[in-house]
Structure formats: C-alpha cells, structure tokens
Amino acid sequence: MLLLMKFNHSGTLGFLLALMSIHMEK
C-alpha cells in the first residue's frame, strides 16, 4: 500500500507502469 501511495505521487501513469511490472514479474 505504501508503494502505491508513492507511485500515486508520481502520477497515474507511474502506477499503471508499476502494475504492469508486477504482472510481468509474476
């Protein structure tokens, strides 16, 4: 959740990118 908040500060695009990265890692 903390990571999400940090990404939110960067912007929605950053959040989406993070989600994609997690999916790729898994």
Short mmCIF file of N, CA and C in Angstrom, two decimals:
data_model
loop_
_atom_site.label_atom_id
_atom_site.label_comp_id
_atom_site.label_asym_id
_atom_site.label_seq_id
_atom_site.Cartn_x
_atom_site.Cartn_y
_atom_site.Cartn_z
N MET A 1 0.84 -1.20 0.00
CA MET A 1 0.00 0.00 0.00
C MET A 1 0.88 1.25 0.00
N LEU A 2 1.96 1.20 0.76
CA LEU A 2 2.85 2.37 0.82
C LEU A 2 3.42 2.65 -0.57
N LEU A 3 3.81 1.59 -1.26
CA LEU A 3 4.36 1.75 -2.61
C LEU A 3 3.34 2.43 -3.51
N LEU A 4 2.08 2.01 -3.37
CA LEU A 4 1.02 2.58 -4.19
C LEU A 4 0.96 4.08 -3.98
N MET A 5 1.02 4.50 -2.72
CA MET A 5 0.96 5.93 -2.41
C MET A 5 2.13 6.66 -3.08
N LYS A 6 3.30 6.07 -3.00
CA LYS A 6 4.49 6.70 -3.61
C LYS A 6 4.29 6.85 -5.11
N PHE A 7 3.77 5.79 -5.74
CA PHE A 7 3.55 5.84 -7.18
C PHE A 7 2.49 6.88 -7.51
N ASN A 8 1.47 6.97 -6.66
CA ASN A 8 0.40 7.93 -6.88
C ASN A 8 0.99 9.34 -6.97
N HIS A 9 1.97 9.63 -6.13
CA HIS A 9 2.60 10.95 -6.14
C HIS A 9 3.25 11.20 -7.50
N SER A 10 3.83 10.15 -8.06
CA SER A 10 4.49 10.28 -9.36
C SER A 10 3.45 10.52 -10.44
N GLY A 11 2.29 9.92 -10.30
CA GLY A 11 1.25 10.09 -11.32
C GLY A 11 0.56 8.78 -11.61
N THR A 12 -0.60 8.85 -12.22
CA THR A 12 -1.36 7.63 -12.55
C THR A 12 -0.56 6.76 -13.51
N LEU A 13 0.14 7.38 -14.45
CA LEU A 13 0.92 6.61 -15.42
C LEU A 13 1.93 5.73 -14.71
N GLY A 14 2.61 6.31 -13.74
CA GLY A 14 3.61 5.55 -12.98
C GLY A 14 2.96 4.36 -12.29
N PHE A 15 1.75 4.58 -11.75
CA PHE A 15 1.04 3.50 -11.06
C PHE A 15 0.73 2.37 -12.03
N LEU A 16 0.25 2.74 -13.21
CA LEU A 16 -0.08 1.74 -14.23
C LEU A 16 1.17 0.96 -14.62
N LEU A 17 2.27 1.66 -14.78
CA LEU A 17 3.52 1.01 -15.16
C LEU A 17 3.94 0.02 -14.08
N ALA A 18 3.78 0.43 -12.83
CA ALA A 18 4.15 -0.45 -11.72
C ALA A 18 3.31 -1.72 -11.77
N LEU A 19 2.03 -1.58 -12.00
CA LEU A 19 1.13 -2.75 -12.07
C LEU A 19 1.61 -3.68 -13.17
N MET A 20 1.94 -3.11 -14.31
CA MET A 20 2.41 -3.93 -15.45
C MET A 20 3.68 -4.67 -15.06
N SER A 21 4.58 -3.97 -14.39
CA SER A 21 5.86 -4.58 -13.97
C SER A 21 5.59 -5.77 -13.06
N ILE A 22 4.70 -5.59 -12.10
CA ILE A 22 4.38 -6.68 -11.16
C ILE A 22 3.83 -7.87 -11.92
N HIS A 23 2.94 -7.61 -12.86
CA HIS A 23 2.35 -8.70 -13.63
C HIS A 23 3.42 -9.44 -14.43
N MET A 24 4.37 -8.69 -14.97
CA MET A 24 5.44 -9.31 -15.77
C MET A 24 6.32 -10.17 -14.88
N GLU A 25 6.63 -9.65 -13.68
CA GLU A 25 7.49 -10.40 -12.76
C GLU A 25 6.83 -11.71 -12.38
N LYS A 26 5.52 -11.67 -12.18
CA LYS A 26 4.79 -12.89 -11.80
C LYS A 26 4.55 -13.71 -13.04
#
